[in-house]
Amino acid sequence: MNVGLIAHDSKKKLMQYFCIAYRGILTRHELYATGTTGTLVEEVTNLKIHKFLPGETGGARQLASQIEQGNLDMVIFLRDPSPVRDTEPEVNSVVRLCDIYNIPIATNLATGELLIHALERGELEWRNIG
């Protein structure tokens, strides 16, 4: 399965810890991430990650494009719920597109863990049908 990873700056360390904890599951899947998030996760996990540009320079748009093209099966987006930032419209498009294209998305650690366990159990295989 193809898994997208994205994290706001204040959640990048949490994304690293998440990927360390679930490295055994993630290693069996194709990973895609915005540039900075992907680089930080690769540094601590040695996972192979297809990296786009950093989110604020177009990476969120590249990730969104992959969703539109049907190339991602799920997205883990650890977002900061604090007040809106300048890059928020780009990142919100990822959430919106996941809703439009019926892509499972986690926006916090709790739902991230639910999705990663569903991935491990094969509960997202319905994405391969059709």
Coordinates of C-alpha atoms in Angstrom, one line a residue:
M1 CA 0.0 0.0 0.0
N2 CA 1.1 3.6 -0.6
V3 CA 1.2 5.7 2.6
G4 CA 1.5 9.5 2.6
L5 CA 3.2 11.2 5.6
I6 CA 2.9 14.9 6.4
A7 CA 3.4 16.8 9.6
H8 CA 3.3 20.4 10.7
D9 CA 6.6 21.7 12.1
S10 CA 5.5 21.3 15.7
K11 CA 4.5 17.7 15.0
K12 CA 7.6 16.5 13.1
K13 CA 9.3 15.0 16.2
L14 CA 6.1 13.2 17.0
M15 CA 6.0 11.8 13.4
Q16 CA 9.6 10.6 13.9
Y17 CA 8.6 8.8 17.1
F18 CA 5.5 7.4 15.4
C19 CA 7.6 6.0 12.5
I20 CA 10.2 4.5 14.8
A21 CA 7.4 2.8 16.8
Y22 CA 5.8 1.4 13.7
R23 CA 8.8 0.9 11.5
G24 CA 8.1 -2.9 11.2
I25 CA 4.8 -2.2 9.6
L26 CA 5.9 0.8 7.5
T27 CA 8.8 -1.1 6.0
R28 CA 6.4 -3.3 4.1
H29 CA 4.8 -0.4 2.3
E30 CA 5.7 2.4 -0.1
L31 CA 6.1 5.7 1.8
Y32 CA 5.6 9.2 0.4
A33 CA 6.2 12.4 2.3
T34 CA 6.8 16.1 2.0
G35 CA 10.5 16.8 1.9
T36 CA 11.4 17.9 5.4
T37 CA 9.1 15.3 7.1
G38 CA 10.5 12.6 4.9
T39 CA 14.1 13.5 5.5
L40 CA 13.6 13.7 9.3
V41 CA 11.8 10.3 9.3
E42 CA 14.5 8.7 7.1
E43 CA 17.3 9.9 9.4
V44 CA 15.9 8.1 12.4
T45 CA 14.3 5.0 10.9
N46 CA 16.3 4.2 7.7
L47 CA 13.0 3.7 5.9
K48 CA 13.0 4.4 2.2
I49 CA 10.7 7.4 1.6
H50 CA 9.8 9.0 -1.7
K51 CA 10.2 12.7 -0.9
F52 CA 8.4 15.6 -2.5
L53 CA 9.4 19.2 -2.0
P54 CA 9.1 20.7 1.5
G55 CA 5.4 21.3 2.2
E56 CA 5.6 25.1 2.1
T57 CA 7.4 25.1 -1.3
G58 CA 5.0 22.8 -3.1
G59 CA 5.3 19.5 -1.4
A60 CA 1.7 19.6 0.0
R61 CA 0.5 20.3 -3.6
Q62 CA 2.6 17.3 -4.9
L63 CA 1.1 15.1 -2.2
A64 CA -2.4 16.4 -3.1
S65 CA -1.7 15.5 -6.7
Q66 CA -0.9 11.9 -5.8
I67 CA -4.2 11.7 -4.0
E68 CA -6.1 13.0 -7.1
Q69 CA -4.3 10.5 -9.3
G70 CA -5.3 7.6 -7.0
N71 CA -1.7 6.9 -6.0
L72 CA -2.1 7.0 -2.2
D73 CA -4.0 4.5 -0.1
M74 CA -3.9 6.3 3.2
V75 CA -2.4 9.5 4.7
I76 CA -1.1 10.2 8.2
F77 CA -1.1 13.9 8.6
L78 CA 0.0 15.0 12.1
R79 CA -1.4 18.5 12.2
D80 CA -1.1 21.3 14.7
P81 CA -4.6 22.4 15.6
S82 CA -3.3 25.9 16.6
P83 CA -4.5 29.0 14.7
V84 CA -4.2 29.0 10.9
R85 CA -0.7 29.6 9.3
D86 CA 0.1 30.9 5.8
T87 CA 0.6 27.3 4.5
E88 CA -2.7 26.1 5.9
P89 CA -4.7 26.4 2.7
E90 CA -2.2 24.0 0.9
V91 CA -2.3 21.5 3.6
N92 CA -6.1 21.7 4.1
S93 CA -6.4 20.7 0.4
V94 CA -4.8 17.3 1.4
V95 CA -7.6 16.7 3.9
R96 CA -10.3 17.9 1.5
L97 CA -9.0 15.6 -1.3
C98 CA -8.9 12.6 1.0
D99 CA -12.5 13.2 1.7
I100 CA -13.4 13.6 -2.0
Y101 CA -11.4 10.5 -3.1
N102 CA -12.3 8.3 0.0
I103 CA -8.7 8.0 1.2
P104 CA -8.4 7.1 4.9
I105 CA -6.6 10.0 6.7
A106 CA -5.4 10.4 10.3
T107 CA -4.9 13.9 11.6
N108 CA -3.6 13.0 15.1
L109 CA -1.7 10.3 16.9
A110 CA -4.7 8.4 18.0
T111 CA -6.2 8.0 14.5
G112 CA -2.7 7.4 13.1
E113 CA -2.3 4.4 15.4
L114 CA -5.8 3.1 14.4
L115 CA -4.9 3.3 10.7
I116 CA -1.5 1.8 11.1
H117 CA -2.9 -1.2 12.9
A118 CA -5.6 -1.5 10.2
L119 CA -2.9 -1.5 7.6
E120 CA -1.0 -4.2 9.5
R121 CA -4.1 -6.4 9.6
G122 CA -4.9 -5.9 5.9
E123 CA -8.1 -4.0 6.6
L124 CA -7.3 -1.5 3.9
E125 CA -7.0 -4.1 1.1
W126 CA -10.4 -3.0 -0.2
R127 CA -8.4 -0.1 -1.7
N128 CA -6.9 -2.6 -4.2
I129 CA -10.3 -3.8 -5.5
G130 CA -11.6 -2.2 -8.7

